[in-house]
Amino acid sequence: MPVKYQLIKRDKETRARVGMLETPHGRIETPVFMPVGTQATVKTITPEELKDLRAEIILSNTYHLYLRPGHDLVREAGGLHRFMNWDRPILTDSGGFQVFSLNGLRKISDEGVEFRSHIDGSSHFFSPEKVMEIEMALGSDIAMAFDECVPYPCTYEEGVKGVERTTAWARRCKAAHHHSKQALFGIVQGSTFRDLRERSAREITELGFPGYAVGGLSVGEPKPLMYEVLDYTVPLLPQDKPRYLMGVGSPDCLVEGVARGIDMFDCVLPTRIARNGTVFVPEGKLVIRNAEYARDFSPLDADCGCYACRNYSRAYIRHLIKANEVLGIRLTTIHNLHFLVSLMKRIRAAINENRFQEFRREFYARFKL
């Protein structure tokens, strides 16, 4: 198998757990947050800076890389790792979420999705087989199956159709996938309908993937509802396989996802809000562009050891952001990713030391939503 998962430690009071995921490009300690490198780059920072942050794995986007520069070019370059100079693990999503979010630019059928490029309006078609062709050309360590992510809210009938297509497409993906150094993960859908989530989990796990994702959440539903879905969905996934919650990255959601047995997370949130001048701190979010920080010469977070906090003040970073200087958003991005990578490290330590619930209480004593 191209990836192997080892369960190392379980929390006694929750479903939180620590594991080790072995891939062709290195080991990953879980639970883990994966920075998003949509177009073969995590916006504004280099692979070397990601390593300094102790990022172990990143995510890249199949849809965007297919449109630009093209998967054939990436394959010619020697695969995504060589193309972007990143020698650690990479996970590629299937592009399904991006295609389905195009709304008026796409048409879904049982065969696949016909869509028009958001770049130039050109027409394209994604079938499960085509998506596998693209992901194998990219050469990521972990590839995600092509699925249908229904919107929230949706009707029960829409949820049923999404589950049916997701299962049918997962079978086709598995049949088409033949990359010996790439693992293919399945995705559980079902919106917020418990019976559909149970059906999807049963059908997808029966296909025997080496890892499983919970998709279709963090698409507009309230957080308590997302947690409720995880409460009854995660226990249906195999204990000896990694579990991935797609598109979730706020600090509180990471803590709650871990408590429910999730091992892997990704989200554009930390880099997106960084570009808007907002950073994570232990108390929640700090909007550094606000006037109150114009003469604040303390670091973003006095307890943070990231490059930005070691070297620059809130006042300076605010000045850069207000002046539209690129260094400003580089520093806020470095800080936010460091915050989440460090959070996951502290979570793993708490689980290993049998104090995860204590950590959870201390986290919420400071962190305000």
Short mmCIF file of C-alpha atoms in Angstrom, two decimals:
data_model
loop_
_atom_site.label_atom_id
_atom_site.label_comp_id
_atom_site.label_asym_id
_atom_site.label_seq_id
_atom_site.Cartn_x
_atom_site.Cartn_y
_atom_site.Cartn_z
CA MET A 1 0.00 0.00 0.00
CA PRO A 2 1.35 3.49 -0.83
CA VAL A 3 0.17 4.82 2.56
CA LYS A 4 -0.04 3.10 5.92
CA TYR A 5 -1.81 4.37 9.04
CA GLN A 6 -0.85 3.41 12.58
CA LEU A 7 -3.09 4.28 15.52
CA ILE A 8 -0.81 5.22 18.41
CA LYS A 9 -2.95 6.65 21.20
CA ARG A 10 -6.65 7.08 22.05
CA ASP A 11 -8.09 9.64 24.44
CA LYS A 12 -10.06 8.04 27.26
CA GLU A 13 -12.88 10.61 27.40
CA THR A 14 -13.42 11.52 23.75
CA ARG A 15 -12.75 10.01 20.32
CA ALA A 16 -9.55 12.04 19.94
CA ARG A 17 -6.56 10.02 18.79
CA VAL A 18 -2.93 10.26 17.72
CA GLY A 19 -1.61 8.35 14.74
CA MET A 20 1.16 8.10 12.18
CA LEU A 21 0.50 8.19 8.45
CA GLU A 22 3.33 6.90 6.27
CA THR A 23 3.48 8.08 2.65
CA PRO A 24 6.02 7.82 -0.19
CA HIS A 25 7.25 11.33 0.71
CA GLY A 26 7.45 11.01 4.47
CA ARG A 27 5.60 10.43 7.70
CA ILE A 28 2.77 12.59 9.00
CA GLU A 29 1.84 12.82 12.67
CA THR A 30 -1.92 13.05 13.10
CA PRO A 31 -4.12 14.86 13.87
CA VAL A 32 -2.72 17.29 11.31
CA PHE A 33 -3.71 20.52 9.56
CA MET A 34 -2.82 20.72 5.86
CA PRO A 35 -2.10 24.20 4.44
CA VAL A 36 -3.78 24.70 1.08
CA GLY A 37 -1.57 25.23 -1.97
CA THR A 38 -4.37 25.58 -4.49
CA GLN A 39 -2.25 26.30 -7.57
CA ALA A 40 0.92 24.45 -6.51
CA THR A 41 1.76 27.19 -4.03
CA VAL A 42 0.58 28.20 -0.58
CA LYS A 43 -0.20 31.84 -1.29
CA THR A 44 2.63 34.32 -0.57
CA ILE A 45 5.09 31.88 1.07
CA THR A 46 7.73 29.44 -0.17
CA PRO A 47 8.04 25.68 0.39
CA GLU A 48 11.13 26.40 2.49
CA GLU A 49 9.10 28.68 4.75
CA LEU A 50 6.45 25.96 5.06
CA LYS A 51 9.15 23.60 6.28
CA ASP A 52 10.29 26.20 8.82
CA LEU A 53 6.67 26.23 10.06
CA ARG A 54 6.90 22.41 10.45
CA ALA A 55 4.12 21.79 7.92
CA GLU A 56 4.17 18.07 7.13
CA ILE A 57 1.70 17.88 4.23
CA ILE A 58 -0.03 20.35 1.91
CA LEU A 59 -3.10 20.18 -0.30
CA SER A 60 -3.28 21.16 -3.97
CA ASN A 61 -6.30 21.55 -6.21
CA THR A 62 -7.00 19.29 -9.17
CA TYR A 63 -9.46 21.65 -10.86
CA HIS A 64 -7.12 24.66 -10.86
CA LEU A 65 -4.02 22.71 -11.90
CA TYR A 66 -5.95 21.05 -14.71
CA LEU A 67 -6.93 24.45 -16.10
CA ARG A 68 -3.55 26.07 -15.49
CA PRO A 69 -0.80 25.01 -16.23
CA GLY A 70 -2.32 21.63 -17.18
CA HIS A 71 -1.69 18.18 -15.72
CA ASP A 72 0.33 17.06 -18.75
CA LEU A 73 2.82 19.86 -18.15
CA VAL A 74 3.09 18.94 -14.46
CA ARG A 75 3.71 15.30 -15.41
CA GLU A 76 6.39 16.43 -17.89
CA ALA A 77 8.05 18.39 -15.07
CA GLY A 78 8.34 15.18 -13.06
CA GLY A 79 5.16 15.49 -11.01
CA LEU A 80 3.84 18.04 -8.59
CA HIS A 81 6.56 17.53 -5.97
CA ARG A 82 9.35 18.42 -8.41
CA PHE A 83 7.33 21.11 -10.16
CA MET A 84 6.83 23.09 -6.94
CA ASN A 85 10.02 21.98 -5.12
CA TRP A 86 8.17 20.33 -2.22
CA ASP A 87 9.58 16.95 -1.15
CA ARG A 88 7.05 16.24 1.59
CA PRO A 89 3.59 14.66 1.22
CA ILE A 90 0.88 16.22 -0.97
CA LEU A 91 -2.86 15.51 -1.04
CA THR A 92 -4.86 16.51 -4.10
CA ASP A 93 -8.60 17.03 -3.91
CA SER A 94 -10.70 15.89 -6.85
CA GLY A 95 -11.84 19.34 -7.93
CA GLY A 96 -15.40 18.31 -7.21
CA PHE A 97 -16.13 21.13 -4.79
CA GLN A 98 -14.81 23.76 -7.21
CA VAL A 99 -16.80 22.34 -10.11
CA PHE A 100 -20.02 22.17 -8.11
CA SER A 101 -19.55 25.70 -6.79
CA LEU A 102 -19.54 27.08 -10.33
CA ASN A 103 -23.35 27.17 -10.29
CA GLY A 104 -24.42 28.50 -13.70
CA LEU A 105 -21.18 27.35 -15.32
CA ARG A 106 -21.76 23.61 -14.92
CA LYS A 107 -24.20 20.79 -15.71
CA ILE A 108 -24.21 17.58 -13.67
CA SER A 109 -25.20 14.13 -14.98
CA ASP A 110 -24.59 10.57 -13.82
CA GLU A 111 -21.71 10.42 -16.29
CA GLY A 112 -19.89 13.44 -14.82
CA VAL A 113 -19.86 17.23 -14.84
CA GLU A 114 -19.70 19.50 -17.86
CA PHE A 115 -18.40 22.94 -16.91
CA ARG A 116 -17.01 26.14 -18.30
CA SER A 117 -13.67 27.50 -17.12
CA HIS A 118 -13.88 30.45 -14.75
CA ILE A 119 -10.72 31.74 -16.50
CA ASP A 120 -11.71 31.90 -20.17
CA GLY A 121 -15.15 30.27 -20.46
CA SER A 122 -13.83 27.23 -22.34
CA SER A 123 -15.85 24.01 -22.04
CA HIS A 124 -14.57 20.96 -20.15
CA PHE A 125 -15.87 17.65 -18.81
CA PHE A 126 -14.89 15.92 -15.57
CA SER A 127 -15.77 12.25 -15.26
CA PRO A 128 -14.39 10.02 -12.49
CA GLU A 129 -12.01 8.53 -15.03
CA LYS A 130 -10.79 11.96 -16.16
CA VAL A 131 -10.22 13.09 -12.60
CA MET A 132 -8.14 9.95 -11.91
CA GLU A 133 -6.10 10.66 -15.04
CA ILE A 134 -5.38 14.19 -13.78
CA GLU A 135 -4.53 13.20 -10.21
CA MET A 136 -2.26 10.37 -11.32
CA ALA A 137 -0.44 12.80 -13.62
CA LEU A 138 0.00 15.22 -10.72
CA GLY A 139 1.53 12.39 -8.70
CA SER A 140 0.30 13.37 -5.23
CA ASP A 141 0.73 10.94 -2.34
CA ILE A 142 -3.02 10.96 -1.64
CA ALA A 143 -5.72 11.50 -4.27
CA MET A 144 -9.38 12.07 -3.45
CA ALA A 145 -12.17 10.32 -5.31
CA PHE A 146 -14.56 12.40 -7.42
CA ASP A 147 -17.77 13.05 -5.49
CA GLU A 148 -20.88 15.20 -5.60
CA CYS A 149 -20.96 17.84 -2.88
CA VAL A 150 -24.56 19.01 -2.55
CA PRO A 151 -25.25 22.52 -1.20
CA TYR A 152 -26.62 23.40 2.21
CA PRO A 153 -29.51 23.47 2.60
CA CYS A 154 -30.68 20.86 0.12
CA THR A 155 -33.75 18.70 -0.23
CA TYR A 156 -33.73 15.08 0.86
CA GLU A 157 -34.06 14.05 -2.78
CA GLU A 158 -30.95 16.09 -3.67
CA GLY A 159 -29.12 14.43 -0.81
CA VAL A 160 -30.11 10.96 -2.06
CA LYS A 161 -28.91 11.74 -5.57
CA GLY A 162 -25.63 13.06 -4.21
CA VAL A 163 -25.03 9.86 -2.25
CA GLU A 164 -25.90 7.68 -5.22
CA ARG A 165 -23.56 9.55 -7.54
CA THR A 166 -20.79 9.67 -4.94
CA THR A 167 -20.90 5.88 -4.53
CA ALA A 168 -21.12 5.20 -8.27
CA TRP A 169 -18.28 7.60 -8.99
CA ALA A 170 -16.16 6.14 -6.17
CA ARG A 171 -16.45 2.71 -7.81
CA ARG A 172 -15.43 4.17 -11.16
CA CYS A 173 -12.52 6.06 -9.58
CA LYS A 174 -11.25 2.91 -7.94
CA ALA A 175 -11.49 0.97 -11.20
CA ALA A 176 -9.63 3.69 -13.11
CA HIS A 177 -6.92 4.37 -10.52
CA HIS A 178 -3.66 2.48 -11.05
CA HIS A 179 -0.87 4.65 -9.61
CA SER A 180 1.28 2.36 -7.46
CA LYS A 181 2.70 5.21 -5.35
CA GLN A 182 -0.55 7.10 -4.79
CA ALA A 183 -3.34 6.25 -2.34
CA LEU A 184 -6.97 6.89 -3.29
CA PHE A 185 -9.29 8.01 -0.46
CA GLY A 186 -13.08 7.70 -0.54
CA ILE A 187 -15.51 10.44 0.51
CA VAL A 188 -18.69 10.15 2.57
CA GLN A 189 -21.55 12.46 1.60
CA GLY A 190 -25.19 12.77 2.71
CA SER A 191 -25.60 16.43 3.69
CA THR A 192 -27.16 16.72 7.17
CA PHE A 193 -29.47 13.70 6.84
CA ARG A 194 -28.42 10.98 9.29
CA ASP A 195 -29.77 8.03 7.30
CA LEU A 196 -28.01 9.28 4.15
CA ARG A 197 -24.72 9.73 6.00
CA GLU A 198 -25.07 6.20 7.38
CA ARG A 199 -25.85 4.84 3.92
CA SER A 200 -22.93 6.69 2.32
CA ALA A 201 -20.49 5.58 5.03
CA ARG A 202 -21.58 1.96 4.58
CA GLU A 203 -21.33 2.04 0.79
CA ILE A 204 -17.99 3.87 0.66
CA THR A 205 -16.27 1.80 3.36
CA GLU A 206 -17.39 -1.40 1.64
CA LEU A 207 -15.20 -0.36 -1.31
CA GLY A 208 -12.11 -0.72 0.87
CA PHE A 209 -10.22 2.56 0.50
CA PRO A 210 -7.03 3.15 2.56
CA GLY A 211 -8.53 6.36 4.00
CA TYR A 212 -11.86 8.16 4.25
CA ALA A 213 -13.03 11.76 4.17
CA VAL A 214 -16.19 13.37 5.46
CA GLY A 215 -17.24 15.80 2.73
CA GLY A 216 -20.13 18.18 2.29
CA LEU A 217 -19.69 19.98 5.62
CA SER A 218 -18.55 23.54 6.35
CA VAL A 219 -20.70 24.63 3.40
CA GLY A 220 -22.94 27.01 5.34
CA GLU A 221 -24.49 24.86 8.04
CA PRO A 222 -24.24 26.00 11.70
CA LYS A 223 -21.26 24.61 13.58
CA PRO A 224 -23.39 22.67 16.12
CA LEU A 225 -25.06 20.89 13.19
CA MET A 226 -21.67 20.02 11.69
CA TYR A 227 -20.58 18.59 15.04
CA GLU A 228 -23.81 16.57 15.26
CA VAL A 229 -23.16 15.06 11.81
CA LEU A 230 -19.61 14.16 12.86
CA ASP A 231 -20.90 12.59 16.08
CA TYR A 232 -22.86 9.96 14.19
CA THR A 233 -20.73 9.69 11.04
CA VAL A 234 -17.15 9.29 12.29
CA PRO A 235 -17.87 6.14 14.38
CA LEU A 236 -18.98 4.44 11.15
CA LEU A 237 -15.50 4.82 9.63
CA PRO A 238 -12.80 2.16 10.21
CA GLN A 239 -10.65 2.63 13.29
CA ASP A 240 -7.50 1.55 11.44
CA LYS A 241 -7.78 4.10 8.60
CA PRO A 242 -7.16 7.89 8.58
CA ARG A 243 -10.22 10.17 8.68
CA TYR A 244 -10.24 13.52 6.92
CA LEU A 245 -12.69 16.39 7.45
CA MET A 246 -12.62 18.43 4.26
CA GLY A 247 -12.54 22.22 4.18
CA VAL A 248 -12.44 22.91 7.92
CA GLY A 249 -9.76 25.10 9.50
CA SER A 250 -10.93 27.49 12.23
CA PRO A 251 -9.14 26.72 15.52
CA ASP A 252 -12.33 25.83 17.41
CA CYS A 253 -13.45 23.47 14.63
CA LEU A 254 -10.06 21.75 14.70
CA VAL A 255 -10.38 21.12 18.43
CA GLU A 256 -13.94 19.84 18.06
CA GLY A 257 -13.12 17.75 15.00
CA VAL A 258 -10.26 16.07 16.84
CA ALA A 259 -12.55 15.39 19.79
CA ARG A 260 -14.81 13.47 17.40
CA GLY A 261 -12.03 11.34 15.93
CA ILE A 262 -10.88 13.33 12.89
CA ASP A 263 -7.21 12.95 11.87
CA MET A 264 -6.77 15.36 8.93
CA PHE A 265 -8.02 18.87 8.15
CA ASP A 266 -7.52 21.47 5.42
CA CYS A 267 -8.87 24.95 4.74
CA VAL A 268 -8.05 28.19 2.92
CA LEU A 269 -9.27 30.16 5.96
CA PRO A 270 -5.89 30.94 7.60
CA THR A 271 -4.32 32.24 4.38
CA ARG A 272 -7.48 34.01 3.20
CA ILE A 273 -8.04 36.01 6.38
CA ALA A 274 -4.30 36.75 6.53
CA ARG A 275 -4.62 38.55 3.22
CA ASN A 276 -7.43 40.63 4.75
CA GLY A 277 -5.25 41.63 7.71
CA THR A 278 -6.69 39.22 10.29
CA VAL A 279 -4.64 36.84 12.44
CA PHE A 280 -5.34 34.08 14.92
CA VAL A 281 -4.33 34.68 18.54
CA PRO A 282 -5.15 32.59 21.63
CA GLU A 283 -8.08 34.91 22.37
CA GLY A 284 -9.63 34.47 18.90
CA LYS A 285 -9.08 36.75 15.90
CA LEU A 286 -7.15 40.01 15.82
CA VAL A 287 -7.83 42.46 12.97
CA ILE A 288 -4.40 44.00 12.66
CA ARG A 289 -5.50 46.74 10.25
CA ASN A 290 -7.61 48.34 13.01
CA ALA A 291 -6.47 51.79 14.20
CA GLU A 292 -5.94 50.62 17.80
CA TYR A 293 -2.75 48.82 16.73
CA ALA A 294 -1.12 51.83 14.99
CA ARG A 295 1.19 52.39 17.97
CA ASP A 296 1.24 48.87 19.38
CA PHE A 297 4.87 47.78 19.28
CA SER A 298 4.26 44.32 20.73
CA PRO A 299 4.25 41.18 18.54
CA LEU A 300 1.06 39.74 17.09
CA ASP A 301 1.15 37.13 19.88
CA ALA A 302 3.67 37.44 22.72
CA ASP A 303 3.70 33.65 23.21
CA CYS A 304 4.20 32.81 19.52
CA GLY A 305 7.58 31.74 18.16
CA CYS A 306 6.87 32.26 14.46
CA TYR A 307 9.14 34.39 12.27
CA ALA A 308 6.67 37.28 12.20
CA CYS A 309 6.27 37.43 15.98
CA ARG A 310 9.99 37.06 16.64
CA ASN A 311 10.90 40.00 14.42
CA TYR A 312 8.06 42.47 13.86
CA SER A 313 5.50 44.49 15.78
CA ARG A 314 1.76 44.87 15.35
CA ALA A 315 2.33 48.51 14.41
CA TYR A 316 4.77 47.60 11.64
CA ILE A 317 2.63 44.81 10.22
CA ARG A 318 -0.42 47.10 10.32
CA HIS A 319 1.55 49.72 8.41
CA LEU A 320 2.47 47.14 5.74
CA ILE A 321 -1.12 45.95 5.39
CA LYS A 322 -2.48 49.51 5.13
CA ALA A 323 0.19 50.37 2.55
CA ASN A 324 -0.64 47.24 0.51
CA GLU A 325 2.90 45.95 0.86
CA VAL A 326 3.28 42.26 0.05
CA LEU A 327 5.47 41.67 3.11
CA GLY A 328 2.47 42.43 5.32
CA ILE A 329 0.36 39.55 4.01
CA ARG A 330 3.40 37.28 3.95
CA LEU A 331 3.90 37.89 7.67
CA THR A 332 0.23 37.42 8.58
CA THR A 333 0.14 34.21 6.49
CA ILE A 334 3.25 32.82 8.18
CA HIS A 335 1.74 33.59 11.57
CA ASN A 336 -1.66 32.04 10.88
CA LEU A 337 -0.23 28.82 9.48
CA HIS A 338 2.23 28.60 12.37
CA PHE A 339 -0.68 29.10 14.78
CA LEU A 340 -2.62 26.14 13.37
CA VAL A 341 0.40 23.84 12.95
CA SER A 342 1.40 24.64 16.54
CA LEU A 343 -2.18 24.09 17.75
CA MET A 344 -2.20 20.60 16.25
CA LYS A 345 1.17 19.83 17.84
CA ARG A 346 -0.17 20.85 21.25
CA ILE A 347 -3.31 18.79 20.67
CA ARG A 348 -1.21 15.71 19.87
CA ALA A 349 0.85 16.23 23.02
CA ALA A 350 -2.30 16.61 25.13
CA ILE A 351 -3.74 13.34 23.79
CA ASN A 352 -0.46 11.51 24.36
CA GLU A 353 -0.33 12.82 27.93
CA ASN A 354 -3.98 11.92 28.71
CA ARG A 355 -5.03 15.56 29.19
CA PHE A 356 -6.97 16.39 26.02
CA GLN A 357 -10.14 17.41 27.88
CA GLU A 358 -8.08 19.69 30.13
CA PHE A 359 -6.49 21.20 27.01
CA ARG A 360 -9.94 21.66 25.47
CA ARG A 361 -11.22 23.51 28.53
CA GLU A 362 -8.13 25.74 28.68
CA PHE A 363 -8.48 26.50 24.96
CA TYR A 364 -12.05 27.75 25.33
CA ALA A 365 -11.22 29.68 28.49
CA ARG A 366 -9.23 32.02 26.24
CA PHE A 367 -10.54 31.57 22.69
CA LYS A 368 -13.65 33.60 21.95
CA LEU A 369 -15.69 32.80 18.85
#
